[in-house]
Amino acid sequence: MSIVQLFGKFKQFMKRLFSNWKTRYRLSVKTEENHEEKFTFILTPQRIFVIGGTAAVLLIALTAIIISVTPLKYYIPGYTSLEEHKLYLQVSAQVDSISQLVKQNQQYLDNFYNVINETNIEDENSVVMDKSRRASHELKERNDAEMEAMREVDMQANDLLANHLRTEEENSKLPVSQRADISNVTLAAPTTGVLVQEFDVSSNHYGVDIQNKKNTLITSVAEGIVIYTGFDPLNGNTIVIQHPGNIISIYKHNEVLLKSVGARVNMGEPIAKMGSSGQNRIQSAHLHFELWYNGFPVNPLDYIVIK
């Protein structure tokens, strides 16, 4: 039978169907013994088509729902098993953790030489940055050559953090009378918000905590050069700026850092966004701001006004 004949028969069938589209038919169900009528249905081709189509759609939808919310989906060829899915999530989390650790260690490596070799930020900045870049480049090559170098970098970073903590602990033992005071200096507030914790040397709290909404802009309190940007588990995303006159400002627990090491910033220029990274007693978004002069912490509230 040719295609033309098939098409002709199909056309005749469709014509007959639509001509009787609303013709009513009686469907009776009778008993075999005495032909007693039990059920009677009045049907039309239109009703049969609607009922059949609705039943098919409902059946398909019900089948899809049962497969998607039950373990039956794991029996579909090509779909991963439950154990493989759990293993994939574990491996993905491990790879993400390793990636974050490598990134953090690389930041420690880059900033370690920038901070150590920074001797005169005003007159020798270009020389220091050149030395830092050469040192970072050499250690990056070693890091690419063998993973052992990464462990050495991690140890160096931990030593740097430990030295910083020891310095803070030693400074906390100094009497207030021995701490330096900044004179004739104009500083702008680093951000806006509510002051939730003040400067307290006796409790080793060398700065002030300012609370506000997440991603609130944080700005530089004065002109200067960024000498450190990085992340550590204790202080979170941190940025340190060297200002003229041996003044250093430190901004901790940021959500995002907007500047990199070596960048020159002006007073009021955005440098980060407020967050709650790192370990801290305040869970909501806030800025921990410190002000250091000649190697000693000073009370920022003596020089800035929080609004």
PDB file of C-alpha atoms in Angstrom:
ATOM      1  CA  MET A   1       0.000   0.000   0.000  1.00  0.00           C
ATOM      2  CA  SER A   2       1.470   3.312  -1.046  1.00  0.00           C
ATOM      3  CA  ILE A   3       1.801   6.442   1.036  1.00  0.00           C
ATOM      4  CA  VAL A   4      -0.872   8.167  -1.054  1.00  0.00           C
ATOM      5  CA  GLN A   5      -3.362   5.378  -0.294  1.00  0.00           C
ATOM      6  CA  LEU A   6      -2.528   5.478   3.412  1.00  0.00           C
ATOM      7  CA  PHE A   7      -2.991   9.222   3.449  1.00  0.00           C
ATOM      8  CA  GLY A   8      -6.327   8.868   1.675  1.00  0.00           C
ATOM      9  CA  LYS A   9      -7.623   6.323   4.188  1.00  0.00           C
ATOM     10  CA  PHE A  10      -6.440   8.471   7.085  1.00  0.00           C
ATOM     11  CA  LYS A  11      -8.214  11.478   5.560  1.00  0.00           C
ATOM     12  CA  GLN A  12     -11.432   9.466   5.209  1.00  0.00           C
ATOM     13  CA  PHE A  13     -11.149   8.293   8.803  1.00  0.00           C
ATOM     14  CA  MET A  14     -10.667  11.840  10.122  1.00  0.00           C
ATOM     15  CA  LYS A  15     -13.581  13.069   7.999  1.00  0.00           C
ATOM     16  CA  ARG A  16     -15.845  10.320   9.330  1.00  0.00           C
ATOM     17  CA  LEU A  17     -14.659  11.025  12.872  1.00  0.00           C
ATOM     18  CA  PHE A  18     -15.367  14.765  12.758  1.00  0.00           C
ATOM     19  CA  SER A  19     -18.697  14.239  11.034  1.00  0.00           C
ATOM     20  CA  ASN A  20     -19.761  12.081  14.010  1.00  0.00           C
ATOM     21  CA  TRP A  21     -17.826  14.203  16.548  1.00  0.00           C
ATOM     22  CA  LYS A  22     -20.827  14.857  18.755  1.00  0.00           C
ATOM     23  CA  THR A  23     -22.935  11.802  17.834  1.00  0.00           C
ATOM     24  CA  ARG A  24     -24.162  10.128  21.006  1.00  0.00           C
ATOM     25  CA  TYR A  25     -23.583   6.410  21.536  1.00  0.00           C
ATOM     26  CA  ARG A  26     -24.883   4.202  24.301  1.00  0.00           C
ATOM     27  CA  LEU A  27     -22.515   1.730  25.946  1.00  0.00           C
ATOM     28  CA  SER A  28     -24.337  -0.896  28.049  1.00  0.00           C
ATOM     29  CA  VAL A  29     -22.914  -3.520  30.407  1.00  0.00           C
ATOM     30  CA  LYS A  30     -25.220  -6.589  30.829  1.00  0.00           C
ATOM     31  CA  THR A  31     -24.989  -9.858  32.716  1.00  0.00           C
ATOM     32  CA  GLU A  32     -24.304 -12.964  30.647  1.00  0.00           C
ATOM     33  CA  GLU A  33     -27.073 -15.105  32.198  1.00  0.00           C
ATOM     34  CA  ASN A  34     -30.180 -12.989  31.727  1.00  0.00           C
ATOM     35  CA  HIS A  35     -28.842  -9.966  29.850  1.00  0.00           C
ATOM     36  CA  GLU A  36     -29.870  -7.709  32.716  1.00  0.00           C
ATOM     37  CA  GLU A  37     -28.501  -4.213  32.145  1.00  0.00           C
ATOM     38  CA  LYS A  38     -26.045  -3.147  34.915  1.00  0.00           C
ATOM     39  CA  PHE A  39     -24.378   0.033  33.629  1.00  0.00           C
ATOM     40  CA  THR A  40     -25.119   2.420  30.808  1.00  0.00           C
ATOM     41  CA  PHE A  41     -22.762   5.117  29.469  1.00  0.00           C
ATOM     42  CA  ILE A  42     -23.637   7.832  26.989  1.00  0.00           C
ATOM     43  CA  LEU A  43     -20.497   8.564  24.980  1.00  0.00           C
ATOM     44  CA  THR A  44     -19.454  10.689  22.040  1.00  0.00           C
ATOM     45  CA  PRO A  45     -16.117  10.709  20.160  1.00  0.00           C
ATOM     46  CA  GLN A  46     -15.517  14.158  21.662  1.00  0.00           C
ATOM     47  CA  ARG A  47     -15.937  12.878  25.236  1.00  0.00           C
ATOM     48  CA  ILE A  48     -13.765   9.840  24.569  1.00  0.00           C
ATOM     49  CA  PHE A  49     -11.013  12.072  23.185  1.00  0.00           C
ATOM     50  CA  VAL A  50     -11.182  14.500  26.170  1.00  0.00           C
ATOM     51  CA  ILE A  51     -11.311  11.727  28.788  1.00  0.00           C
ATOM     52  CA  GLY A  52      -8.508   9.761  27.121  1.00  0.00           C
ATOM     53  CA  GLY A  53      -6.285  12.840  26.731  1.00  0.00           C
ATOM     54  CA  THR A  54      -6.847  13.953  30.340  1.00  0.00           C
ATOM     55  CA  ALA A  55      -6.113  10.448  31.645  1.00  0.00           C
ATOM     56  CA  ALA A  56      -2.889  10.285  29.602  1.00  0.00           C
ATOM     57  CA  VAL A  57      -1.683  13.674  30.883  1.00  0.00           C
ATOM     58  CA  LEU A  58      -2.469  12.742  34.498  1.00  0.00           C
ATOM     59  CA  LEU A  59      -0.729   9.378  34.104  1.00  0.00           C
ATOM     60  CA  ILE A  60       2.400  11.007  32.653  1.00  0.00           C
ATOM     61  CA  ALA A  61       2.454  13.681  35.386  1.00  0.00           C
ATOM     62  CA  LEU A  62       1.950  11.104  38.153  1.00  0.00           C
ATOM     63  CA  THR A  63       4.722   8.921  36.738  1.00  0.00           C
ATOM     64  CA  ALA A  64       7.134  11.879  36.545  1.00  0.00           C
ATOM     65  CA  ILE A  65       6.364  12.917  40.143  1.00  0.00           C
ATOM     66  CA  ILE A  66       6.831   9.383  41.487  1.00  0.00           C
ATOM     67  CA  ILE A  67      10.174   9.018  39.699  1.00  0.00           C
ATOM     68  CA  SER A  68      11.478  12.452  40.780  1.00  0.00           C
ATOM     69  CA  VAL A  69      10.659  12.176  44.512  1.00  0.00           C
ATOM     70  CA  THR A  70      11.388   8.492  45.092  1.00  0.00           C
ATOM     71  CA  PRO A  71      14.541   6.364  44.747  1.00  0.00           C
ATOM     72  CA  LEU A  72      13.114   4.973  41.487  1.00  0.00           C
ATOM     73  CA  LYS A  73      15.084   7.631  39.601  1.00  0.00           C
ATOM     74  CA  TYR A  74      18.330   5.852  40.513  1.00  0.00           C
ATOM     75  CA  TYR A  75      17.192   2.846  38.421  1.00  0.00           C
ATOM     76  CA  ILE A  76      16.984   4.933  35.260  1.00  0.00           C
ATOM     77  CA  PRO A  77      19.955   4.133  32.942  1.00  0.00           C
ATOM     78  CA  GLY A  78      22.493   6.955  32.976  1.00  0.00           C
ATOM     79  CA  TYR A  79      21.313   8.398  36.314  1.00  0.00           C
ATOM     80  CA  THR A  80      23.858   8.251  39.123  1.00  0.00           C
ATOM     81  CA  SER A  81      23.158   6.078  42.123  1.00  0.00           C
ATOM     82  CA  LEU A  82      22.555   7.507  45.589  1.00  0.00           C
ATOM     83  CA  GLU A  83      25.998   6.402  46.759  1.00  0.00           C
ATOM     84  CA  GLU A  84      27.688   7.965  43.731  1.00  0.00           C
ATOM     85  CA  HIS A  85      25.798  11.221  44.313  1.00  0.00           C
ATOM     86  CA  LYS A  86      26.913  11.346  47.965  1.00  0.00           C
ATOM     87  CA  LEU A  87      30.492  10.576  46.919  1.00  0.00           C
ATOM     88  CA  TYR A  88      30.332  13.355  44.325  1.00  0.00           C
ATOM     89  CA  LEU A  89      29.181  15.874  46.951  1.00  0.00           C
ATOM     90  CA  GLN A  90      31.989  14.811  49.324  1.00  0.00           C
ATOM     91  CA  VAL A  91      34.649  15.064  46.617  1.00  0.00           C
ATOM     92  CA  SER A  92      33.266  18.428  45.472  1.00  0.00           C
ATOM     93  CA  ALA A  93      33.438  19.796  49.022  1.00  0.00           C
ATOM     94  CA  GLN A  94      37.006  18.523  49.438  1.00  0.00           C
ATOM     95  CA  VAL A  95      38.121  20.047  46.133  1.00  0.00           C
ATOM     96  CA  ASP A  96      36.537  23.374  47.109  1.00  0.00           C
ATOM     97  CA  SER A  97      38.280  23.306  50.508  1.00  0.00           C
ATOM     98  CA  ILE A  98      41.644  22.524  48.903  1.00  0.00           C
ATOM     99  CA  SER A  99      41.134  25.305  46.352  1.00  0.00           C
ATOM    100  CA  GLN A 100      40.334  27.808  49.106  1.00  0.00           C
ATOM    101  CA  LEU A 101      43.368  26.671  51.119  1.00  0.00           C
ATOM    102  CA  VAL A 102      45.698  27.052  48.134  1.00  0.00           C
ATOM    103  CA  LYS A 103      44.295  30.532  47.454  1.00  0.00           C
ATOM    104  CA  GLN A 104      44.726  31.574  51.095  1.00  0.00           C
ATOM    105  CA  ASN A 105      48.273  30.228  51.259  1.00  0.00           C
ATOM    106  CA  GLN A 106      49.143  32.040  48.056  1.00  0.00           C
ATOM    107  CA  GLN A 107      47.809  35.257  49.578  1.00  0.00           C
ATOM    108  CA  TYR A 108      49.955  34.648  52.657  1.00  0.00           C
ATOM    109  CA  LEU A 109      52.964  34.138  50.383  1.00  0.00           C
ATOM    110  CA  ASP A 110      52.396  37.319  48.376  1.00  0.00           C
ATOM    111  CA  ASN A 111      51.703  39.507  51.388  1.00  0.00           C
ATOM    112  CA  PHE A 112      54.462  38.084  53.574  1.00  0.00           C
ATOM    113  CA  TYR A 113      57.222  39.640  51.497  1.00  0.00           C
ATOM    114  CA  ASN A 114      55.277  42.834  50.906  1.00  0.00           C
ATOM    115  CA  VAL A 115      54.896  43.442  54.657  1.00  0.00           C
ATOM    116  CA  ILE A 116      58.422  42.319  55.691  1.00  0.00           C
ATOM    117  CA  ASN A 117      60.256  44.297  53.012  1.00  0.00           C
ATOM    118  CA  GLU A 118      58.183  47.503  53.502  1.00  0.00           C
ATOM    119  CA  THR A 119      60.764  49.855  55.109  1.00  0.00           C
ATOM    120  CA  ASN A 120      59.891  53.333  53.887  1.00  0.00           C
ATOM    121  CA  ILE A 121      56.453  53.547  52.341  1.00  0.00           C
ATOM    122  CA  GLU A 122      56.896  57.112  51.114  1.00  0.00           C
ATOM    123  CA  ASP A 123      60.370  57.041  49.515  1.00  0.00           C
ATOM    124  CA  GLU A 124      61.115  53.398  48.698  1.00  0.00           C
ATOM    125  CA  ASN A 125      57.716  51.968  47.750  1.00  0.00           C
ATOM    126  CA  SER A 126      58.652  51.231  44.129  1.00  0.00           C
ATOM    127  CA  VAL A 127      61.850  49.385  45.153  1.00  0.00           C
ATOM    128  CA  VAL A 128      60.061  47.378  47.828  1.00  0.00           C
ATOM    129  CA  MET A 129      57.255  46.345  45.471  1.00  0.00           C
ATOM    130  CA  ASP A 130      59.812  45.254  42.868  1.00  0.00           C
ATOM    131  CA  LYS A 131      61.594  43.066  45.420  1.00  0.00           C
ATOM    132  CA  SER A 132      58.272  41.644  46.601  1.00  0.00           C
ATOM    133  CA  ARG A 133      57.235  40.770  43.051  1.00  0.00           C
ATOM    134  CA  ARG A 134      60.556  39.027  42.370  1.00  0.00           C
ATOM    135  CA  ALA A 135      60.337  37.065  45.611  1.00  0.00           C
ATOM    136  CA  SER A 136      56.732  36.102  44.926  1.00  0.00           C
ATOM    137  CA  HIS A 137      57.601  35.027  41.386  1.00  0.00           C
ATOM    138  CA  GLU A 138      60.429  32.769  42.579  1.00  0.00           C
ATOM    139  CA  LEU A 139      58.290  31.132  45.243  1.00  0.00           C
ATOM    140  CA  LYS A 140      55.385  30.682  42.803  1.00  0.00           C
ATOM    141  CA  GLU A 141      57.686  28.692  40.516  1.00  0.00           C
ATOM    142  CA  ARG A 142      58.698  26.511  43.431  1.00  0.00           C
ATOM    143  CA  ASN A 143      55.034  26.062  44.340  1.00  0.00           C
ATOM    144  CA  ASP A 144      54.205  24.895  40.804  1.00  0.00           C
ATOM    145  CA  ALA A 145      57.165  22.490  40.803  1.00  0.00           C
ATOM    146  CA  GLU A 146      56.284  20.611  44.018  1.00  0.00           C
ATOM    147  CA  MET A 147      53.544  20.587  46.640  1.00  0.00           C
ATOM    148  CA  GLU A 148      56.136  20.626  49.413  1.00  0.00           C
ATOM    149  CA  ALA A 149      56.640  24.318  48.841  1.00  0.00           C
ATOM    150  CA  MET A 150      52.978  24.940  49.686  1.00  0.00           C
ATOM    151  CA  ARG A 151      53.444  23.416  53.138  1.00  0.00           C
ATOM    152  CA  GLU A 152      56.464  25.671  53.711  1.00  0.00           C
ATOM    153  CA  VAL A 153      54.395  28.698  52.735  1.00  0.00           C
ATOM    154  CA  ASP A 154      51.679  27.639  55.168  1.00  0.00           C
ATOM    155  CA  MET A 155      54.235  27.384  57.976  1.00  0.00           C
ATOM    156  CA  GLN A 156      55.593  30.847  57.151  1.00  0.00           C
ATOM    157  CA  ALA A 157      52.091  32.297  57.176  1.00  0.00           C
ATOM    158  CA  ASN A 158      51.318  30.702  60.526  1.00  0.00           C
ATOM    159  CA  ASP A 159      54.570  32.106  61.966  1.00  0.00           C
ATOM    160  CA  LEU A 160      53.632  35.567  60.714  1.00  0.00           C
ATOM    161  CA  LEU A 161      50.197  35.319  62.329  1.00  0.00           C
ATOM    162  CA  ALA A 162      51.728  34.037  65.575  1.00  0.00           C
ATOM    163  CA  ASN A 163      54.210  36.932  65.636  1.00  0.00           C
ATOM    164  CA  HIS A 164      51.374  39.395  65.130  1.00  0.00           C
ATOM    165  CA  LEU A 165      49.400  37.858  68.015  1.00  0.00           C
ATOM    166  CA  ARG A 166      52.488  37.907  70.261  1.00  0.00           C
ATOM    167  CA  THR A 167      53.033  41.565  69.405  1.00  0.00           C
ATOM    168  CA  GLU A 168      49.448  42.367  70.350  1.00  0.00           C
ATOM    169  CA  GLU A 169      49.818  40.461  73.616  1.00  0.00           C
ATOM    170  CA  GLU A 170      53.054  42.290  74.511  1.00  0.00           C
ATOM    171  CA  ASN A 171      51.527  45.678  73.662  1.00  0.00           C
ATOM    172  CA  SER A 172      48.515  44.926  75.836  1.00  0.00           C
ATOM    173  CA  LYS A 173      50.843  44.758  78.885  1.00  0.00           C
ATOM    174  CA  LEU A 174      52.059  48.338  78.381  1.00  0.00           C
ATOM    175  CA  PRO A 175      50.499  51.005  80.575  1.00  0.00           C
ATOM    176  CA  VAL A 176      48.266  53.520  78.873  1.00  0.00           C
ATOM    177  CA  SER A 177      50.756  56.299  79.609  1.00  0.00           C
ATOM    178  CA  GLN A 178      53.328  54.653  77.318  1.00  0.00           C
ATOM    179  CA  ARG A 179      51.038  54.499  74.291  1.00  0.00           C
ATOM    180  CA  ALA A 180      51.712  57.127  71.649  1.00  0.00           C
ATOM    181  CA  ASP A 181      49.184  59.791  70.761  1.00  0.00           C
ATOM    182  CA  ILE A 182      48.574  61.145  67.270  1.00  0.00           C
ATOM    183  CA  SER A 183      48.568  64.921  67.061  1.00  0.00           C
ATOM    184  CA  ASN A 184      47.500  67.319  64.302  1.00  0.00           C
ATOM    185  CA  VAL A 185      45.997  64.541  62.146  1.00  0.00           C
ATOM    186  CA  THR A 186      42.622  64.641  60.402  1.00  0.00           C
ATOM    187  CA  LEU A 187      40.973  61.276  59.866  1.00  0.00           C
ATOM    188  CA  ALA A 188      37.603  60.358  58.357  1.00  0.00           C
ATOM    189  CA  ALA A 189      35.284  57.682  59.732  1.00  0.00           C
ATOM    190  CA  PRO A 190      35.848  54.328  57.961  1.00  0.00           C
ATOM    191  CA  THR A 191      32.106  53.589  57.693  1.00  0.00           C
ATOM    192  CA  THR A 192      28.697  54.373  59.130  1.00  0.00           C
ATOM    193  CA  GLY A 193      26.791  52.308  61.655  1.00  0.00           C
ATOM    194  CA  VAL A 194      26.317  51.587  65.333  1.00  0.00           C
ATOM    195  CA  LEU A 195      29.269  51.347  67.703  1.00  0.00           C
ATOM    196  CA  VAL A 196      28.868  47.950  69.432  1.00  0.00           C
ATOM    197  CA  GLN A 197      32.270  47.578  71.124  1.00  0.00           C
ATOM    198  CA  GLU A 198      34.825  50.197  72.107  1.00  0.00           C
ATOM    199  CA  PHE A 199      38.618  50.245  72.367  1.00  0.00           C
ATOM    200  CA  ASP A 200      39.815  48.352  75.483  1.00  0.00           C
ATOM    201  CA  VAL A 201      43.516  47.519  75.964  1.00  0.00           C
ATOM    202  CA  SER A 202      42.843  45.568  79.176  1.00  0.00           C
ATOM    203  CA  SER A 203      40.792  42.972  77.248  1.00  0.00           C
ATOM    204  CA  ASN A 204      43.170  42.924  74.234  1.00  0.00           C
ATOM    205  CA  HIS A 205      40.592  44.699  72.092  1.00  0.00           C
ATOM    206  CA  TYR A 206      42.747  47.173  70.143  1.00  0.00           C
ATOM    207  CA  GLY A 207      40.029  48.700  68.028  1.00  0.00           C
ATOM    208  CA  VAL A 208      36.327  49.467  67.752  1.00  0.00           C
ATOM    209  CA  ASP A 209      33.505  47.393  66.264  1.00  0.00           C
ATOM    210  CA  ILE A 210      30.978  49.192  64.022  1.00  0.00           C
ATOM    211  CA  GLN A 211      27.820  47.274  63.056  1.00  0.00           C
ATOM    212  CA  ASN A 212      25.725  47.869  59.931  1.00  0.00           C
ATOM    213  CA  LYS A 213      24.126  46.028  57.011  1.00  0.00           C
ATOM    214  CA  LYS A 214      26.096  43.496  54.977  1.00  0.00           C
ATOM    215  CA  ASN A 215      28.036  45.008  52.029  1.00  0.00           C
ATOM    216  CA  THR A 216      28.030  48.499  53.560  1.00  0.00           C
ATOM    217  CA  LEU A 217      30.950  50.383  51.993  1.00  0.00           C
ATOM    218  CA  ILE A 218      34.149  50.771  54.038  1.00  0.00           C
ATOM    219  CA  THR A 219      36.452  53.659  53.121  1.00  0.00           C
ATOM    220  CA  SER A 220      40.034  54.660  53.896  1.00  0.00           C
ATOM    221  CA  VAL A 221      40.367  57.029  56.865  1.00  0.00           C
ATOM    222  CA  ALA A 222      43.193  58.912  55.118  1.00  0.00           C
ATOM    223  CA  GLU A 223      45.409  58.794  52.066  1.00  0.00           C
ATOM    224  CA  GLY A 224      47.965  56.010  51.980  1.00  0.00           C
ATOM    225  CA  ILE A 225      49.149  52.764  50.374  1.00  0.00           C
ATOM    226  CA  VAL A 226      47.694  49.290  50.858  1.00  0.00           C
ATOM    227  CA  ILE A 227      50.439  47.093  52.362  1.00  0.00           C
ATOM    228  CA  TYR A 228      48.397  43.956  53.127  1.00  0.00           C
ATOM    229  CA  THR A 229      45.276  42.217  51.868  1.00  0.00           C
ATOM    230  CA  GLY A 230      44.431  38.666  52.827  1.00  0.00           C
ATOM    231  CA  PHE A 231      42.321  36.170  54.711  1.00  0.00           C
ATOM    232  CA  ASP A 232      42.968  34.234  57.877  1.00  0.00           C
ATOM    233  CA  PRO A 233      40.564  32.155  59.988  1.00  0.00           C
ATOM    234  CA  LEU A 234      40.750  34.552  62.953  1.00  0.00           C
ATOM    235  CA  ASN A 235      40.342  37.982  61.338  1.00  0.00           C
ATOM    236  CA  GLY A 236      38.634  37.041  58.056  1.00  0.00           C
ATOM    237  CA  ASN A 237      39.212  39.270  55.028  1.00  0.00           C
ATOM    238  CA  THR A 238      41.605  41.966  56.237  1.00  0.00           C
ATOM    239  CA  ILE A 239      43.128  45.043  54.603  1.00  0.00           C
ATOM    240  CA  VAL A 240      45.947  47.166  56.090  1.00  0.00           C
ATOM    241  CA  ILE A 241      46.855  50.685  54.913  1.00  0.00           C
ATOM    242  CA  GLN A 242      50.071  52.608  55.653  1.00  0.00           C
ATOM    243  CA  HIS A 243      49.473  56.370  56.045  1.00  0.00           C
ATOM    244  CA  PRO A 244      51.995  59.229  56.258  1.00  0.00           C
ATOM    245  CA  GLY A 245      53.453  59.865  59.724  1.00  0.00           C
ATOM    246  CA  ASN A 246      53.849  56.177  60.756  1.00  0.00           C
ATOM    247  CA  ILE A 247      50.072  55.685  61.012  1.00  0.00           C
ATOM    248  CA  ILE A 248      48.554  52.315  60.099  1.00  0.00           C
ATOM    249  CA  SER A 249      44.835  51.561  59.828  1.00  0.00           C
ATOM    250  CA  ILE A 250      43.496  47.974  59.919  1.00  0.00           C
ATOM    251  CA  TYR A 251      40.066  46.826  58.695  1.00  0.00           C
ATOM    252  CA  LYS A 252      38.969  43.272  59.631  1.00  0.00           C
ATOM    253  CA  HIS A 253      36.056  40.812  59.044  1.00  0.00           C
ATOM    254  CA  ASN A 254      35.201  42.235  55.601  1.00  0.00           C
ATOM    255  CA  GLU A 255      32.927  40.489  53.122  1.00  0.00           C
ATOM    256  CA  VAL A 256      34.833  41.665  50.020  1.00  0.00           C
ATOM    257  CA  LEU A 257      38.148  43.497  49.554  1.00  0.00           C
ATOM    258  CA  LEU A 258      38.171  46.113  46.772  1.00  0.00           C
ATOM    259  CA  LYS A 259      41.897  46.966  46.750  1.00  0.00           C
ATOM    260  CA  SER A 260      45.092  44.965  46.275  1.00  0.00           C
ATOM    261  CA  VAL A 261      48.577  45.375  47.749  1.00  0.00           C
ATOM    262  CA  GLY A 262      50.413  48.449  46.421  1.00  0.00           C
ATOM    263  CA  ALA A 263      47.267  50.425  45.564  1.00  0.00           C
ATOM    264  CA  ARG A 264      47.275  54.109  46.480  1.00  0.00           C
ATOM    265  CA  VAL A 265      44.060  55.294  48.135  1.00  0.00           C
ATOM    266  CA  ASN A 266      42.661  58.676  49.120  1.00  0.00           C
ATOM    267  CA  MET A 267      40.632  59.663  52.152  1.00  0.00           C
ATOM    268  CA  GLY A 268      37.079  58.398  51.763  1.00  0.00           C
ATOM    269  CA  GLU A 269      37.890  56.025  48.883  1.00  0.00           C
ATOM    270  CA  PRO A 270      36.067  52.633  49.103  1.00  0.00           C
ATOM    271  CA  ILE A 271      38.406  49.770  49.993  1.00  0.00           C
ATOM    272  CA  ALA A 272      36.073  46.952  51.139  1.00  0.00           C
ATOM    273  CA  LYS A 273      32.509  45.872  51.895  1.00  0.00           C
ATOM    274  CA  MET A 274      31.281  45.049  55.403  1.00  0.00           C
ATOM    275  CA  GLY A 275      30.782  41.398  56.365  1.00  0.00           C
ATOM    276  CA  SER A 276      31.329  38.894  59.175  1.00  0.00           C
ATOM    277  CA  SER A 277      34.201  36.733  57.888  1.00  0.00           C
ATOM    278  CA  GLY A 278      36.582  35.003  60.300  1.00  0.00           C
ATOM    279  CA  GLN A 279      36.070  34.078  63.940  1.00  0.00           C
ATOM    280  CA  ASN A 280      34.469  36.846  66.029  1.00  0.00           C
ATOM    281  CA  ARG A 281      32.029  37.322  68.853  1.00  0.00           C
ATOM    282  CA  ILE A 282      29.717  39.468  66.748  1.00  0.00           C
ATOM    283  CA  GLN A 283      27.862  37.253  64.283  1.00  0.00           C
ATOM    284  CA  SER A 284      26.220  39.999  62.226  1.00  0.00           C
ATOM    285  CA  ALA A 285      27.977  42.170  59.640  1.00  0.00           C
ATOM    286  CA  HIS A 286      30.395  44.636  61.248  1.00  0.00           C
ATOM    287  CA  LEU A 287      33.809  46.270  60.880  1.00  0.00           C
ATOM    288  CA  HIS A 288      36.608  45.802  63.393  1.00  0.00           C
ATOM    289  CA  PHE A 289      38.736  48.935  62.913  1.00  0.00           C
ATOM    290  CA  GLU A 290      42.179  49.485  64.484  1.00  0.00           C
ATOM    291  CA  LEU A 291      44.469  52.528  64.422  1.00  0.00           C
ATOM    292  CA  TRP A 292      48.197  52.159  65.143  1.00  0.00           C
ATOM    293  CA  TYR A 293      50.787  54.905  65.578  1.00  0.00           C
ATOM    294  CA  ASN A 294      54.548  54.212  65.874  1.00  0.00           C
ATOM    295  CA  GLY A 295      53.785  50.552  66.584  1.00  0.00           C
ATOM    296  CA  PHE A 296      51.223  51.187  69.347  1.00  0.00           C
ATOM    297  CA  PRO A 297      47.426  50.920  69.189  1.00  0.00           C
ATOM    298  CA  VAL A 298      45.463  54.105  69.862  1.00  0.00           C
ATOM    299  CA  ASN A 299      41.770  54.666  70.484  1.00  0.00           C
ATOM    300  CA  PRO A 300      40.152  55.480  67.098  1.00  0.00           C
ATOM    301  CA  LEU A 301      37.318  57.353  68.854  1.00  0.00           C
ATOM    302  CA  ASP A 302      39.828  60.051  69.831  1.00  0.00           C
ATOM    303  CA  TYR A 303      40.187  60.961  66.120  1.00  0.00           C
ATOM    304  CA  ILE A 304      37.008  59.903  64.316  1.00  0.00           C
ATOM    305  CA  VAL A 305      33.264  60.289  64.846  1.00  0.00           C
ATOM    306  CA  ILE A 306      30.979  57.320  64.181  1.00  0.00           C
ATOM    307  CA  LYS A 307      27.599  58.260  62.677  1.00  0.00           C
TER     308      LYS A 307
END
